[in-house]
Short mmCIF file of C-alpha atoms and ligand atoms in Angstrom, two decimals:
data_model
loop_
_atom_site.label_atom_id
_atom_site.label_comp_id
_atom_site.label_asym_id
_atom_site.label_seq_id
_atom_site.Cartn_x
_atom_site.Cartn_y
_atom_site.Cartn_z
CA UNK A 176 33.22 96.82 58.72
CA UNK A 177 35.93 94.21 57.88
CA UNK A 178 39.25 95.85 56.77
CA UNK A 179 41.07 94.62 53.62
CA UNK A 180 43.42 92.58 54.26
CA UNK A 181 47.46 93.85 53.99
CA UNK A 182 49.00 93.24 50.59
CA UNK A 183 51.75 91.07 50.18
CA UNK A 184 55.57 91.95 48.71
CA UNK A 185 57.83 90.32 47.39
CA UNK A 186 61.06 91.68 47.01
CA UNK A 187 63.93 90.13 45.06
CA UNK A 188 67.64 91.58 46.41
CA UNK A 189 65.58 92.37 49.67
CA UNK A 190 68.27 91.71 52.16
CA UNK A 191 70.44 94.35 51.17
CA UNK A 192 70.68 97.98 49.83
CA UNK A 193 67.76 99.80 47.83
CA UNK A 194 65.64 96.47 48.42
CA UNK A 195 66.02 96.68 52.08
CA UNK A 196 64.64 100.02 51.94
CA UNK A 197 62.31 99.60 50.35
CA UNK A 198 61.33 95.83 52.12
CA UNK A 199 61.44 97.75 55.44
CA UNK A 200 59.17 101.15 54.16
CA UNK A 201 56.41 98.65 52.76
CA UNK A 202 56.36 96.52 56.41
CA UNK A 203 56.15 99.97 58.09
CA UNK A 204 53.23 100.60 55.92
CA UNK A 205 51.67 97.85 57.33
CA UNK A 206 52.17 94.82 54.12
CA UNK A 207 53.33 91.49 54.36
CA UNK A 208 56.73 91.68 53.17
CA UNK A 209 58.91 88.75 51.62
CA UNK A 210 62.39 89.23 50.99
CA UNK A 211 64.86 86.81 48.89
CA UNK A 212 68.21 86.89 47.50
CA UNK A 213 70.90 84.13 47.52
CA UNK A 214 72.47 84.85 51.14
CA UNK A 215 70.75 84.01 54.12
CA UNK A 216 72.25 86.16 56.31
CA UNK A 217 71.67 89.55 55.00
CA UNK A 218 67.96 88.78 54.79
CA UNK A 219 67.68 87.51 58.38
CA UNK A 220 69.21 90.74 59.41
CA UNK A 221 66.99 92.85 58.23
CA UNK A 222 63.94 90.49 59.25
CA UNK A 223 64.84 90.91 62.55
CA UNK A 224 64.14 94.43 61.87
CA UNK A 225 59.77 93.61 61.51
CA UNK A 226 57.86 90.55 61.95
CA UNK A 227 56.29 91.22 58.55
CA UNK A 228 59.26 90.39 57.18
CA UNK A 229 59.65 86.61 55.93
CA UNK A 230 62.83 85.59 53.97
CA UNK A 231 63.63 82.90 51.46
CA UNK A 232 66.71 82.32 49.69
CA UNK A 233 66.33 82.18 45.77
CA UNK A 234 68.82 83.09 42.86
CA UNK A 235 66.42 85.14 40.24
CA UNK A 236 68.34 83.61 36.93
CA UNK A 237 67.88 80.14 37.87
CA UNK A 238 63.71 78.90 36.72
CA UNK A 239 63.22 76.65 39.30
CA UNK A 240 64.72 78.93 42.06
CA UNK A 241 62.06 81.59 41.08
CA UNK A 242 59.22 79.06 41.29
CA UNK A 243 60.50 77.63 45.01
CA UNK A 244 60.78 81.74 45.79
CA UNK A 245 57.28 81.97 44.87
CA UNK A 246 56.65 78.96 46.94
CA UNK A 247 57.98 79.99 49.98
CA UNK A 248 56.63 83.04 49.95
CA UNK A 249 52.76 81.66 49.43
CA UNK A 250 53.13 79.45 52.32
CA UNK A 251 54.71 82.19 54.65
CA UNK A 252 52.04 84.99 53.53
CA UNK A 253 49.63 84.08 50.82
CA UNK A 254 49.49 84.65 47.58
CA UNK A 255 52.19 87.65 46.47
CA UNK A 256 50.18 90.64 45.58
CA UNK A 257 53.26 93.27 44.76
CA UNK A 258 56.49 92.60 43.14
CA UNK A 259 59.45 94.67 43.69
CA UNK A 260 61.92 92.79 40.78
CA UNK A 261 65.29 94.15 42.40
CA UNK A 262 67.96 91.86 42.31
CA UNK A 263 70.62 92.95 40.22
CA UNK A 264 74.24 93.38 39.90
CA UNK A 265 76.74 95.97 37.91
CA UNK A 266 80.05 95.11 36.50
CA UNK A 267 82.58 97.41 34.08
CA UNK A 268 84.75 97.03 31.47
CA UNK A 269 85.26 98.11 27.85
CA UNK A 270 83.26 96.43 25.55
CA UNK A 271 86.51 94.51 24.08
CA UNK A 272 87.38 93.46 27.28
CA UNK A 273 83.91 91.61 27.71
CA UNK A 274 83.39 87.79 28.00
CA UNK A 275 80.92 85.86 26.86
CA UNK A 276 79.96 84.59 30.26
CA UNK A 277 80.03 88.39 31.76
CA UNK A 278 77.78 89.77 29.33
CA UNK A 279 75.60 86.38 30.04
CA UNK A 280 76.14 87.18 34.06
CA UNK A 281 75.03 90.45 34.05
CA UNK A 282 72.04 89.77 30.91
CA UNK A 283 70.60 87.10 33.19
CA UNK A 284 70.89 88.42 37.01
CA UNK A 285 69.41 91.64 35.61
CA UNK A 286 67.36 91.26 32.65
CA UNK A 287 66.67 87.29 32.76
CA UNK A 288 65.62 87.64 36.78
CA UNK A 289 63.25 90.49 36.00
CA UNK A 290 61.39 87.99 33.41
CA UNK A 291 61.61 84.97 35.45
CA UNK A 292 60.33 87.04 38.65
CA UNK A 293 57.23 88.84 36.75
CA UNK A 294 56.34 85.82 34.93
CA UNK A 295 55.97 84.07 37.72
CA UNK A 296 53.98 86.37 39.89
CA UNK A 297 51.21 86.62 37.47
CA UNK A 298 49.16 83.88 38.36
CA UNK A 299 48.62 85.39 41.69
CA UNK A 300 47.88 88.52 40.72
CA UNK A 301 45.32 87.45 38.06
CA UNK A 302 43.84 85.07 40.14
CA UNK A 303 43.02 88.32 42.85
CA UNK A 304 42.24 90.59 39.96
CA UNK A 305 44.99 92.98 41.11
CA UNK A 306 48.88 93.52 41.00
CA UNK A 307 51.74 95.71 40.97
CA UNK A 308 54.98 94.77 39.41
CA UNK A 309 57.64 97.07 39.86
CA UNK A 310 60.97 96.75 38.48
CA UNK A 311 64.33 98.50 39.50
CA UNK A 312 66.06 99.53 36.41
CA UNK A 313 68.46 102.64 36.50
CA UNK A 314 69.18 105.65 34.83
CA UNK A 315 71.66 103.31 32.27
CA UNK A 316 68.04 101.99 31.24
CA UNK A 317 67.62 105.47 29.49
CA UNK A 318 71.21 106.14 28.68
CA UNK A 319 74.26 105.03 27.91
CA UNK A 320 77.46 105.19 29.96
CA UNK A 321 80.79 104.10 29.18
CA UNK A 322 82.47 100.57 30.31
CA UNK A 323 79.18 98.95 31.09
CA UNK A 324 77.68 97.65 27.69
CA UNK A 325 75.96 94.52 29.03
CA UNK A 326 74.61 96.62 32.53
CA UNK A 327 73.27 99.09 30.59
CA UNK A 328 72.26 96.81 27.97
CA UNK A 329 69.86 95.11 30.82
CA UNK A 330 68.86 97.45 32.67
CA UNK A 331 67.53 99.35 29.03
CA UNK A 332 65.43 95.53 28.22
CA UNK A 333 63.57 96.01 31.57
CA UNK A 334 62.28 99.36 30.32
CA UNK A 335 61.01 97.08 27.35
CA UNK A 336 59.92 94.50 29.12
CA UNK A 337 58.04 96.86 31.17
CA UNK A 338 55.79 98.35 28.55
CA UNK A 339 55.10 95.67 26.82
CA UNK A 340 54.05 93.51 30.06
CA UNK A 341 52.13 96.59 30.92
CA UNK A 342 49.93 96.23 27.41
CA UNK A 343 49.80 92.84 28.18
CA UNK A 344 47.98 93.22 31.64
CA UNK A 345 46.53 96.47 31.06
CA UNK A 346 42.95 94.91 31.46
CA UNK A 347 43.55 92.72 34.17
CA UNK A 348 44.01 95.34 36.80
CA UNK A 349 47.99 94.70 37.19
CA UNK A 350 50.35 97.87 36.54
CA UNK A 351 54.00 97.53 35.09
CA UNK A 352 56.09 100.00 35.61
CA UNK A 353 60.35 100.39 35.96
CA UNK A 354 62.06 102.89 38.14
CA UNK A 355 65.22 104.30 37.33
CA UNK A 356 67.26 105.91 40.12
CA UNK A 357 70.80 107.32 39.63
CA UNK A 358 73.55 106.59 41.84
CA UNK A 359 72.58 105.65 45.20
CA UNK A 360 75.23 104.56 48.61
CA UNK A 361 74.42 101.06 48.53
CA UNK A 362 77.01 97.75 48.47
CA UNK A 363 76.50 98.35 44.61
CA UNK A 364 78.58 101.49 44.06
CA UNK A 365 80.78 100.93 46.92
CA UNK A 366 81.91 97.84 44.12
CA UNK A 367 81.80 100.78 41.16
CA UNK A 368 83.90 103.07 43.51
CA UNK A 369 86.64 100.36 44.34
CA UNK A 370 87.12 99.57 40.85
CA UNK A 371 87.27 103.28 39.64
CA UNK A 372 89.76 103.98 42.78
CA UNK A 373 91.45 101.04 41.62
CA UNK A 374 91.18 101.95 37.81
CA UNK A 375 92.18 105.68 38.17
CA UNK A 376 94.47 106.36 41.43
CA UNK A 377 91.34 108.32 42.45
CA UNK A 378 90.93 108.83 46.06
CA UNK A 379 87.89 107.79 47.43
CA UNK A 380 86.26 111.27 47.70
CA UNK A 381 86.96 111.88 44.02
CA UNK A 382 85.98 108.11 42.85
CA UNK A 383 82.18 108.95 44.65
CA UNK A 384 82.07 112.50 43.02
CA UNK A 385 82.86 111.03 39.30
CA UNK A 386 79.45 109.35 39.92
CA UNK A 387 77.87 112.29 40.45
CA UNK A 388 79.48 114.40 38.30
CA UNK A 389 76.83 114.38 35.46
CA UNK A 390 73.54 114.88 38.01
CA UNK A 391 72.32 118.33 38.18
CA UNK A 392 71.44 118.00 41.28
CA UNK A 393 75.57 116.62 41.85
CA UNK A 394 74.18 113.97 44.73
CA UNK A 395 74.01 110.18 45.19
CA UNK A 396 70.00 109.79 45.27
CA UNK A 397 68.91 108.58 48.85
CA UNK A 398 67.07 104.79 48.85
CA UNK A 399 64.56 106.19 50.72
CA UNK A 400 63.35 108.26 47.70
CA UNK A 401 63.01 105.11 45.75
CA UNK A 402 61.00 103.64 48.51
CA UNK A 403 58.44 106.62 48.68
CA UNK A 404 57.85 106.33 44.57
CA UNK A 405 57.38 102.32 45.28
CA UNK A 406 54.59 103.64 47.94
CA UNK A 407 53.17 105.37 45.78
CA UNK A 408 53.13 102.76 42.68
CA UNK A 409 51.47 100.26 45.02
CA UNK A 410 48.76 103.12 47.12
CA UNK A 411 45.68 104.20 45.96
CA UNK A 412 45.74 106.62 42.93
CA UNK A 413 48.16 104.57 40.93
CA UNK A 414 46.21 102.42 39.10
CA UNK A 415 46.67 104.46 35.91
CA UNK A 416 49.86 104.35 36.09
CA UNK A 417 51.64 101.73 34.06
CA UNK A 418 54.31 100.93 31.54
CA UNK A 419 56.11 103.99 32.80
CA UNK A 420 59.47 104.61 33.64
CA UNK A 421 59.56 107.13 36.65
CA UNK A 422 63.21 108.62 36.44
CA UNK A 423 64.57 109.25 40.18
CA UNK A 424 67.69 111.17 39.41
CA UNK A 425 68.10 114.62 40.42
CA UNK A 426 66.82 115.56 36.52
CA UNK A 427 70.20 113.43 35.11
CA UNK A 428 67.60 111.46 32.73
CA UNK A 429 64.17 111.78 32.13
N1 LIG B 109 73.20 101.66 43.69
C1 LIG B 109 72.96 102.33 42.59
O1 LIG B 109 73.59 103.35 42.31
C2 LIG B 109 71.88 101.88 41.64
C3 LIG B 109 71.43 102.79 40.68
C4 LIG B 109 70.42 102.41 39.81
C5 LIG B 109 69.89 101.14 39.89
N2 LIG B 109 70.35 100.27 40.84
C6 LIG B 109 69.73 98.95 40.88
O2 LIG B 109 69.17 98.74 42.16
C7 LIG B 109 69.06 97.35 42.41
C8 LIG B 109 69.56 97.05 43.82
O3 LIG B 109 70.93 97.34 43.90
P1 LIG B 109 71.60 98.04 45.17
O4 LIG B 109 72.21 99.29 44.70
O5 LIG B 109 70.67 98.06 46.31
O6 LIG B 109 72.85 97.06 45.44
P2 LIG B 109 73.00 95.76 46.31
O7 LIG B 109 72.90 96.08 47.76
O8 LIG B 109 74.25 95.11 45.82
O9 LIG B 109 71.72 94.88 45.92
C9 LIG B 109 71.69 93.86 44.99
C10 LIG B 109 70.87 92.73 45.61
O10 LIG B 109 70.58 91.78 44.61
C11 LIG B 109 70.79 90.48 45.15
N3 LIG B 109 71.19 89.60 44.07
C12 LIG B 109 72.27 89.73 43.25
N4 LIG B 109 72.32 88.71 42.39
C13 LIG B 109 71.24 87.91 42.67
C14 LIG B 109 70.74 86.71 42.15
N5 LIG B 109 71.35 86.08 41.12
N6 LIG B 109 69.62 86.17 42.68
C15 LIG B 109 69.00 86.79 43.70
N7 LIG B 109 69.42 87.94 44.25
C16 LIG B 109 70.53 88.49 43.74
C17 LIG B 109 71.89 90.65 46.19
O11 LIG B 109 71.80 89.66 47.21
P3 LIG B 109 72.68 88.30 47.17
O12 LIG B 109 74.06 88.72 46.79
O13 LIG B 109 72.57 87.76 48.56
O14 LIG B 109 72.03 87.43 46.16
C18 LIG B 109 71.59 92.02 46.75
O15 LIG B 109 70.73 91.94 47.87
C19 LIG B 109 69.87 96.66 41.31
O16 LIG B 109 68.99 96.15 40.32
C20 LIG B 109 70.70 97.80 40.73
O17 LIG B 109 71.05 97.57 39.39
C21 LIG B 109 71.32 100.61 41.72
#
């Protein structure tokens, strides 16, 4: 009996933190794995960690970046079957204190990527009659938290963009879905703990506990956690699953 072939992911913001993770659970799982984000040498590092893992270097808010992402990816390992739309970036300040240009920064690295990178996978996926497109929100998709209006402001239009992709492709065998982890020890909040060290005189101890200081559970969620719901979103089982927005935060949102 011929085996299916593996599935292949594409994962934007792969080189580094959460994406790495999860980039390096889906080769051990036995996919084709392609990993992009604007540095080349974070990615190589972490492809020299599987030879599943191809890189390409893309920025998700620029069009014609996405498409060459796409690109690369095909001619490395077919077309993509499973998006993991990652890439994203947090910044704070008071509202007041916003530019223009930030709120346009952080609107298009995390909100504009996510549309660019789903739009573009589609073709693939309806061409096989199957696809997963998972997005990495946060838990400021379902709430809001002071000093990052245009973050959480993003992060709350994937959850939108989610569901109504998800009624979109509902018939076409491709699930949609967002997940929202709290705070997790990644390059991400080591930036959010400088600044609030910075901000506050808080020592670094006290900067990381702020974080957790309104999770139940009072922990930094573990990337690996994320990577095991991703699993799961793209294994057998899920294929009801979609337009949902799986909260992975020690009960801080739901
Ligand atoms: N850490 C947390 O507490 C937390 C909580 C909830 C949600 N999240 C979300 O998780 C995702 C991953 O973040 P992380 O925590 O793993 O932090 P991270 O290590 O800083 O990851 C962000 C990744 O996105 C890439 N990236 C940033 N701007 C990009 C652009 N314009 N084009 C392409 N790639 C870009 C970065 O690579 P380059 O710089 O090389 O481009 C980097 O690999 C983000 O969407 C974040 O909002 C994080």
């Amino acid at each position: 009996m011929t085996q299916p072939s593996p599935k292949h992911a594409l994962i934007t913001g792969g080189g580094t933190g959460v994406g790495a993770v999860i980039a390096l659970a889906l080769a051990e799982a036995g996919m084709k794995v392609t990993i992009s984000g604007r540095r080349a040498e974070p990615l190589e590092e972490i492809a020299t960690k599987s030879e599943l893992i191809h890189t390409v270097t893309a920025d998700v808010t620029d069009e014609s970046s996405v498409a060459a992402m796409f690109e690369g990816a095909r001619k490395a390992h077919g077309p993509v079957d499973i998006v993991i739309a990652n890439a994203g970036a947090a910044e704070s300040a008071p509202l007041s204190k916003v530019s223009l240009e930030q709120w346009q920064r952080l609107i298009d690295v995390n909100l504009t990527g996510v549309f660019l990178t789903a739009r573009e996978a589609l073709s693939d996926m309806r061409a096989q009659g199957w696809g997963r497109i998972i997005s990495i929100s946060s838990i400021a998709g379902r709430k809001g938290y002071a000093y990052v209006v245009p973050y959480c402001s993003a992060k709350h239009g994937v959850i939108g963009l989610t569901r109504a992709l998800a009624a979109e492709t509902a018939l076409q065998n491709i699930t949609v879905n967002a997940i929202c982890p709290g705070y997790m020890d990644t390059p991400l909040v080591d930036n959010s703990v400088a600044i609030i060290m910075d901000k506050t005189g808080l020592d670094e101890e006290a900067a990381r506990a702020s974080l957790t200081a309104t999770n139940p559970q009072q922990r930094m969620i573990e990337p690996e956690e994320v990577a095991e719901a991703v699993l799961w979103l793209c294994g057998p089982g899920s294929q009801s699953i979609t337009g949902q927005t799986i909260s992975i935060s020690g009960g801080e949102t739901t």
